[in-house]
C-alpha cells in the first residue's frame, strides 16, 4: 500500500470540513441563469466576494449531496 493509499484509508467517512480538510464553510447565494441552464454560486457575504470567488455550473450537473448518502 502506498503512502497516499494509507492516508486515504485513515480519513473519516464523514470528515470535519474545517478541521480535517481545511475548508472554511460559508453561506452561498444561488443565482439561476435560466436562458443558459446554469447556476451561479456566490458567497452571501459581500466582504468575502473576490474576483474569482464564484462557481458557474450546468444545472443538470448540480445534485443535493444528501441524496447521495
PDB file of N, CA and C in Angstrom:
ATOM      1  N   UNK A   1       0.857  -1.184   0.000  1.00  0.00           N
ATOM      2  CA  UNK A   1       0.000   0.000   0.000  1.00  0.00           C
ATOM      3  C   UNK A   1       0.902   1.247   0.000  1.00  0.00           C
ATOM      4  N   UNK A   2       0.570   2.198  -0.842  1.00  0.00           N
ATOM      5  CA  UNK A   2       1.360   3.429  -0.937  1.00  0.00           C
ATOM      6  C   UNK A   2       1.014   4.374   0.209  1.00  0.00           C
ATOM      7  N   UNK A   3       1.844   5.404   0.383  1.00  0.00           N
ATOM      8  CA  UNK A   3       1.567   6.410   1.416  1.00  0.00           C
ATOM      9  C   UNK A   3       0.227   7.092   1.171  1.00  0.00           C
ATOM     10  N   UNK A   4      -0.073   7.381  -0.103  1.00  0.00           N
ATOM     11  CA  UNK A   4      -1.339   8.028  -0.439  1.00  0.00           C
ATOM     12  C   UNK A   4      -2.519   7.123  -0.094  1.00  0.00           C
ATOM     13  N   UNK A   5      -2.403   5.843  -0.412  1.00  0.00           N
ATOM     14  CA  UNK A   5      -3.479   4.905  -0.085  1.00  0.00           C
ATOM     15  C   UNK A   5      -3.674   4.793   1.425  1.00  0.00           C
ATOM     16  N   UNK A   6      -2.588   4.781   2.180  1.00  0.00           N
ATOM     17  CA  UNK A   6      -2.684   4.741   3.644  1.00  0.00           C
ATOM     18  C   UNK A   6      -3.354   6.009   4.178  1.00  0.00           C
ATOM     19  N   UNK A   7      -2.991   7.148   3.593  1.00  0.00           N
ATOM     20  CA  UNK A   7      -3.599   8.413   4.024  1.00  0.00           C
ATOM     21  C   UNK A   7      -5.102   8.393   3.777  1.00  0.00           C
ATOM     22  N   UNK A   8      -5.520   7.928   2.590  1.00  0.00           N
ATOM     23  CA  UNK A   8      -6.949   7.864   2.283  1.00  0.00           C
ATOM     24  C   UNK A   8      -7.669   6.871   3.183  1.00  0.00           C
ATOM     25  N   UNK A   9      -7.014   5.754   3.508  1.00  0.00           N
ATOM     26  CA  UNK A   9      -7.631   4.740   4.367  1.00  0.00           C
ATOM     27  C   UNK A   9      -7.857   5.285   5.775  1.00  0.00           C
ATOM     28  N   UNK A  10      -7.040   6.247   6.193  1.00  0.00           N
ATOM     29  CA  UNK A  10      -7.158   6.804   7.530  1.00  0.00           C
ATOM     30  C   UNK A  10      -8.131   7.955   7.664  1.00  0.00           C
ATOM     31  N   UNK A  11      -8.726   8.380   6.572  1.00  0.00           N
ATOM     32  CA  UNK A  11      -9.656   9.515   6.597  1.00  0.00           C
ATOM     33  C   UNK A  11     -11.034   9.049   7.053  1.00  0.00           C
ATOM     34  N   UNK A  12     -11.663   9.831   7.924  1.00  0.00           N
ATOM     35  CA  UNK A  12     -13.022   9.519   8.377  1.00  0.00           C
ATOM     36  C   UNK A  12     -13.986   9.500   7.202  1.00  0.00           C
ATOM     37  N   UNK A  13     -15.043   8.677   7.326  1.00  0.00           N
ATOM     38  CA  UNK A  13     -16.086   8.641   6.297  1.00  0.00           C
ATOM     39  C   UNK A  13     -16.826   9.966   6.200  1.00  0.00           C
ATOM     40  N   UNK A  14     -16.915  10.680   7.312  1.00  0.00           N
ATOM     41  CA  UNK A  14     -17.607  11.966   7.353  1.00  0.00           C
ATOM     42  C   UNK A  14     -16.666  12.996   7.982  1.00  0.00           C
ATOM     43  N   UNK A  15     -15.649  13.448   7.225  1.00  0.00           N
ATOM     44  CA  UNK A  15     -14.645  14.343   7.806  1.00  0.00           C
ATOM     45  C   UNK A  15     -15.225  15.710   8.161  1.00  0.00           C
ATOM     46  N   UNK A  16     -14.632  16.333   9.171  1.00  0.00           N
ATOM     47  CA  UNK A  16     -14.983  17.693   9.538  1.00  0.00           C
ATOM     48  C   UNK A  16     -14.385  18.622   8.482  1.00  0.00           C
ATOM     49  N   UNK A  17     -15.214  19.447   7.871  1.00  0.00           N
ATOM     50  CA  UNK A  17     -14.750  20.293   6.766  1.00  0.00           C
ATOM     51  C   UNK A  17     -13.597  21.195   7.158  1.00  0.00           C
ATOM     52  N   UNK A  18     -13.701  21.818   8.319  1.00  0.00           N
ATOM     53  CA  UNK A  18     -12.680  22.783   8.723  1.00  0.00           C
ATOM     54  C   UNK A  18     -11.445  22.091   9.295  1.00  0.00           C
ATOM     55  N   UNK A  19     -11.650  21.217  10.266  1.00  0.00           N
ATOM     56  CA  UNK A  19     -10.527  20.573  10.951  1.00  0.00           C
ATOM     57  C   UNK A  19      -9.768  19.601  10.040  1.00  0.00           C
ATOM     58  N   UNK A  20     -10.493  18.720   9.347  1.00  0.00           N
ATOM     59  CA  UNK A  20      -9.847  17.664   8.573  1.00  0.00           C
ATOM     60  C   UNK A  20      -9.457  18.077   7.158  1.00  0.00           C
ATOM     61  N   UNK A  21     -10.229  18.966   6.550  1.00  0.00           N
ATOM     62  CA  UNK A  21      -9.995  19.300   5.144  1.00  0.00           C
ATOM     63  C   UNK A  21      -9.503  20.723   4.917  1.00  0.00           C
ATOM     64  N   UNK A  22      -9.529  21.547   5.956  1.00  0.00           N
ATOM     65  CA  UNK A  22      -9.035  22.914   5.822  1.00  0.00           C
ATOM     66  C   UNK A  22      -9.990  23.864   5.125  1.00  0.00           C
ATOM     67  N   UNK A  23     -11.261  23.453   4.969  1.00  0.00           N
ATOM     68  CA  UNK A  23     -12.249  24.324   4.336  1.00  0.00           C
ATOM     69  C   UNK A  23     -12.860  25.252   5.369  1.00  0.00           C
ATOM     70  N   UNK A  24     -13.155  26.466   4.962  1.00  0.00           N
ATOM     71  CA  UNK A  24     -13.923  27.398   5.789  1.00  0.00           C
ATOM     72  C   UNK A  24     -15.315  27.490   5.181  1.00  0.00           C
ATOM     73  N   UNK A  25     -16.283  26.759   5.732  1.00  0.00           N
ATOM     74  CA  UNK A  25     -17.629  26.802   5.159  1.00  0.00           C
ATOM     75  C   UNK A  25     -18.225  28.209   5.240  1.00  0.00           C
ATOM     76  N   UNK A  26     -19.011  28.572   4.241  1.00  0.00           N
ATOM     77  CA  UNK A  26     -19.713  29.851   4.247  1.00  0.00           C
ATOM     78  C   UNK A  26     -20.999  29.692   3.453  1.00  0.00           C
ATOM     79  N   UNK A  27     -21.937  30.571   3.730  1.00  0.00           N
ATOM     80  CA  UNK A  27     -23.223  30.535   3.035  1.00  0.00           C
ATOM     81  C   UNK A  27     -23.053  31.039   1.612  1.00  0.00           C
ATOM     82  N   UNK A  28     -23.807  30.428   0.706  1.00  0.00           N
ATOM     83  CA  UNK A  28     -23.755  30.857  -0.690  1.00  0.00           C
ATOM     84  C   UNK A  28     -25.140  31.271  -1.157  1.00  0.00           C
ATOM     85  N   UNK A  29     -25.146  32.116  -2.144  1.00  0.00           N
ATOM     86  CA  UNK A  29     -26.375  32.535  -2.810  1.00  0.00           C
ATOM     87  C   UNK A  29     -26.354  31.894  -4.192  1.00  0.00           C
ATOM     88  N   UNK A  30     -27.472  31.310  -4.592  1.00  0.00           N
ATOM     89  CA  UNK A  30     -27.557  30.659  -5.896  1.00  0.00           C
ATOM     90  C   UNK A  30     -28.375  31.542  -6.828  1.00  0.00           C
ATOM     91  N   UNK A  31     -27.782  31.898  -7.955  1.00  0.00           N
ATOM     92  CA  UNK A  31     -28.454  32.701  -8.970  1.00  0.00           C
ATOM     93  C   UNK A  31     -28.685  31.794 -10.173  1.00  0.00           C
ATOM     94  N   UNK A  32     -29.919  31.731 -10.648  1.00  0.00           N
ATOM     95  CA  UNK A  32     -30.255  30.875 -11.783  1.00  0.00           C
ATOM     96  C   UNK A  32     -30.202  31.693 -13.067  1.00  0.00           C
ATOM     97  N   UNK A  33     -29.373  31.241 -14.008  1.00  0.00           N
ATOM     98  CA  UNK A  33     -29.315  31.851 -15.339  1.00  0.00           C
ATOM     99  C   UNK A  33     -30.143  30.950 -16.255  1.00  0.00           C
ATOM    100  N   UNK A  34     -31.448  31.154 -16.236  1.00  0.00           N
ATOM    101  CA  UNK A  34     -32.370  30.234 -16.898  1.00  0.00           C
ATOM    102  C   UNK A  34     -32.119  30.085 -18.392  1.00  0.00           C
ATOM    103  N   UNK A  35     -31.795  31.169 -19.078  1.00  0.00           N
ATOM    104  CA  UNK A  35     -31.626  31.065 -20.527  1.00  0.00           C
ATOM    105  C   UNK A  35     -30.421  30.206 -20.901  1.00  0.00           C
ATOM    106  N   UNK A  36     -29.465  30.048 -19.966  1.00  0.00           N
ATOM    107  CA  UNK A  36     -28.280  29.233 -20.234  1.00  0.00           C
ATOM    108  C   UNK A  36     -28.326  27.883 -19.522  1.00  0.00           C
ATOM    109  N   UNK A  37     -29.316  27.670 -18.645  1.00  0.00           N
ATOM    110  CA  UNK A  37     -29.400  26.434 -17.885  1.00  0.00           C
ATOM    111  C   UNK A  37     -28.255  26.272 -16.910  1.00  0.00           C
ATOM    112  N   UNK A  38     -27.775  27.390 -16.373  1.00  0.00           N
ATOM    113  CA  UNK A  38     -26.644  27.355 -15.458  1.00  0.00           C
ATOM    114  C   UNK A  38     -27.007  27.986 -14.122  1.00  0.00           C
ATOM    115  N   UNK A  39     -26.247  27.594 -13.113  1.00  0.00           N
ATOM    116  CA  UNK A  39     -26.383  28.161 -11.777  1.00  0.00           C
ATOM    117  C   UNK A  39     -25.090  28.886 -11.441  1.00  0.00           C
ATOM    118  N   UNK A  40     -25.210  30.020 -10.785  1.00  0.00           N
ATOM    119  CA  UNK A  40     -24.063  30.797 -10.336  1.00  0.00           C
ATOM    120  C   UNK A  40     -24.092  30.792  -8.814  1.00  0.00           C
ATOM    121  N   UNK A  41     -23.019  30.297  -8.204  1.00  0.00           N
ATOM    122  CA  UNK A  41     -22.902  30.231  -6.747  1.00  0.00           C
ATOM    123  C   UNK A  41     -21.968  31.338  -6.290  1.00  0.00           C
ATOM    124  N   UNK A  42     -22.494  32.240  -5.461  1.00  0.00           N
ATOM    125  CA  UNK A  42     -21.727  33.383  -4.951  1.00  0.00           C
ATOM    126  C   UNK A  42     -21.728  33.368  -3.428  1.00  0.00           C
ATOM    127  N   UNK A  43     -20.652  33.836  -2.787  1.00  0.00           N
ATOM    128  CA  UNK A  43     -20.682  33.977  -1.326  1.00  0.00           C
ATOM    129  C   UNK A  43     -21.786  34.960  -0.933  1.00  0.00           C
ATOM    130  N   UNK A  44     -22.551  34.616   0.095  1.00  0.00           N
ATOM    131  CA  UNK A  44     -23.614  35.508   0.567  1.00  0.00           C
ATOM    132  C   UNK A  44     -23.058  36.774   1.194  1.00  0.00           C
ATOM    133  N   UNK A  45     -21.881  36.674   1.792  1.00  0.00           N
ATOM    134  CA  UNK A  45     -21.238  37.808   2.458  1.00  0.00           C
ATOM    135  C   UNK A  45     -20.384  38.572   1.446  1.00  0.00           C
ATOM    136  N   UNK A  46     -20.786  39.790   1.136  1.00  0.00           N
ATOM    137  CA  UNK A  46     -20.052  40.600   0.153  1.00  0.00           C
ATOM    138  C   UNK A  46     -18.605  40.857   0.557  1.00  0.00           C
ATOM    139  N   UNK A  47     -18.316  40.790   1.865  1.00  0.00           N
ATOM    140  CA  UNK A  47     -16.953  41.044   2.335  1.00  0.00           C
ATOM    141  C   UNK A  47     -15.962  39.980   1.869  1.00  0.00           C
ATOM    142  N   UNK A  48     -16.443  38.769   1.574  1.00  0.00           N
ATOM    143  CA  UNK A  48     -15.524  37.723   1.114  1.00  0.00           C
ATOM    144  C   UNK A  48     -15.615  37.489  -0.393  1.00  0.00           C
ATOM    145  N   UNK A  49     -16.433  38.284  -1.067  1.00  0.00           N
ATOM    146  CA  UNK A  49     -16.562  38.166  -2.513  1.00  0.00           C
ATOM    147  C   UNK A  49     -15.323  38.745  -3.187  1.00  0.00           C
ATOM    148  N   UNK A  50     -14.674  37.923  -3.980  1.00  0.00           N
ATOM    149  CA  UNK A  50     -13.495  38.343  -4.730  1.00  0.00           C
ATOM    150  C   UNK A  50     -13.729  38.061  -6.202  1.00  0.00           C
ATOM    151  N   UNK A  51     -12.808  38.485  -7.030  1.00  0.00           N
ATOM    152  CA  UNK A  51     -12.950  38.330  -8.476  1.00  0.00           C
ATOM    153  C   UNK A  51     -13.152  36.870  -8.884  1.00  0.00           C
ATOM    154  N   UNK A  52     -12.510  35.948  -8.176  1.00  0.00           N
ATOM    155  CA  UNK A  52     -12.592  34.539  -8.558  1.00  0.00           C
ATOM    156  C   UNK A  52     -13.325  33.681  -7.526  1.00  0.00           C
ATOM    157  N   UNK A  53     -14.161  34.290  -6.701  1.00  0.00           N
ATOM    158  CA  UNK A  53     -14.833  33.532  -5.638  1.00  0.00           C
ATOM    159  C   UNK A  53     -16.265  33.183  -6.012  1.00  0.00           C
ATOM    160  N   UNK A  54     -16.416  32.510  -7.138  1.00  0.00           N
ATOM    161  CA  UNK A  54     -17.735  32.066  -7.558  1.00  0.00           C
ATOM    162  C   UNK A  54     -17.592  30.780  -8.362  1.00  0.00           C
ATOM    163  N   UNK A  55     -18.695  30.082  -8.526  1.00  0.00           N
ATOM    164  CA  UNK A  55     -18.723  28.857  -9.315  1.00  0.00           C
ATOM    165  C   UNK A  55     -19.885  28.969 -10.286  1.00  0.00           C
ATOM    166  N   UNK A  56     -19.650  28.614 -11.537  1.00  0.00           N
ATOM    167  CA  UNK A  56     -20.710  28.511 -12.533  1.00  0.00           C
ATOM    168  C   UNK A  56     -20.816  27.033 -12.888  1.00  0.00           C
ATOM    169  N   UNK A  57     -22.026  26.481 -12.803  1.00  0.00           N
ATOM    170  CA  UNK A  57     -22.208  25.060 -13.074  1.00  0.00           C
ATOM    171  C   UNK A  57     -23.451  24.840 -13.913  1.00  0.00           C
ATOM    172  N   UNK A  58     -23.365  23.864 -14.798  1.00  0.00           N
ATOM    173  CA  UNK A  58     -24.528  23.472 -15.580  1.00  0.00           C
ATOM    174  C   UNK A  58     -25.567  22.906 -14.609  1.00  0.00           C
ATOM    175  N   UNK A  59     -26.785  23.373 -14.713  1.00  0.00           N
ATOM    176  CA  UNK A  59     -27.834  22.998 -13.762  1.00  0.00           C
ATOM    177  C   UNK A  59     -28.025  21.485 -13.687  1.00  0.00           C
ATOM    178  N   UNK A  60     -27.858  20.781 -14.794  1.00  0.00           N
ATOM    179  CA  UNK A  60     -28.066  19.332 -14.807  1.00  0.00           C
ATOM    180  C   UNK A  60     -26.982  18.573 -14.043  1.00  0.00           C
ATOM    181  N   UNK A  61     -25.866  19.225 -13.742  1.00  0.00           N
ATOM    182  CA  UNK A  61     -24.762  18.571 -13.039  1.00  0.00           C
ATOM    183  C   UNK A  61     -24.775  18.802 -11.536  1.00  0.00           C
ATOM    184  N   UNK A  62     -25.650  19.676 -11.055  1.00  0.00           N
ATOM    185  CA  UNK A  62     -25.701  20.007  -9.632  1.00  0.00           C
ATOM    186  C   UNK A  62     -26.676  19.058  -8.941  1.00  0.00           C
ATOM    187  N   UNK A  63     -26.203  18.409  -7.873  1.00  0.00           N
ATOM    188  CA  UNK A  63     -27.047  17.480  -7.119  1.00  0.00           C
ATOM    189  C   UNK A  63     -27.001  17.846  -5.641  1.00  0.00           C
ATOM    190  N   UNK A  64     -28.018  17.463  -4.920  1.00  0.00           N
ATOM    191  CA  UNK A  64     -28.050  17.645  -3.474  1.00  0.00           C
ATOM    192  C   UNK A  64     -27.262  16.492  -2.858  1.00  0.00           C
ATOM    193  N   UNK A  65     -26.212  16.799  -2.113  1.00  0.00           N
ATOM    194  CA  UNK A  65     -25.366  15.754  -1.540  1.00  0.00           C
ATOM    195  C   UNK A  65     -26.132  14.833  -0.602  1.00  0.00           C
ATOM    196  N   UNK A  66     -27.189  15.329   0.018  1.00  0.00           N
ATOM    197  CA  UNK A  66     -27.992  14.484   0.906  1.00  0.00           C
ATOM    198  C   UNK A  66     -28.618  13.324   0.134  1.00  0.00           C
ATOM    199  N   UNK A  67     -28.857  13.505  -1.161  1.00  0.00           N
ATOM    200  CA  UNK A  67     -29.426  12.440  -1.989  1.00  0.00           C
ATOM    201  C   UNK A  67     -28.406  11.349  -2.302  1.00  0.00           C
ATOM    202  N   UNK A  68     -27.132  11.616  -2.092  1.00  0.00           N
ATOM    203  CA  UNK A  68     -26.065  10.668  -2.447  1.00  0.00           C
ATOM    204  C   UNK A  68     -25.499   9.943  -1.233  1.00  0.00           C
ATOM    205  N   UNK A  69     -26.085  10.095  -0.075  1.00  0.00           N
ATOM    206  CA  UNK A  69     -25.584   9.414   1.135  1.00  0.00           C
ATOM    207  C   UNK A  69     -26.008   7.988   1.158  1.00  0.00           C
TER     208      UNK A  69
END
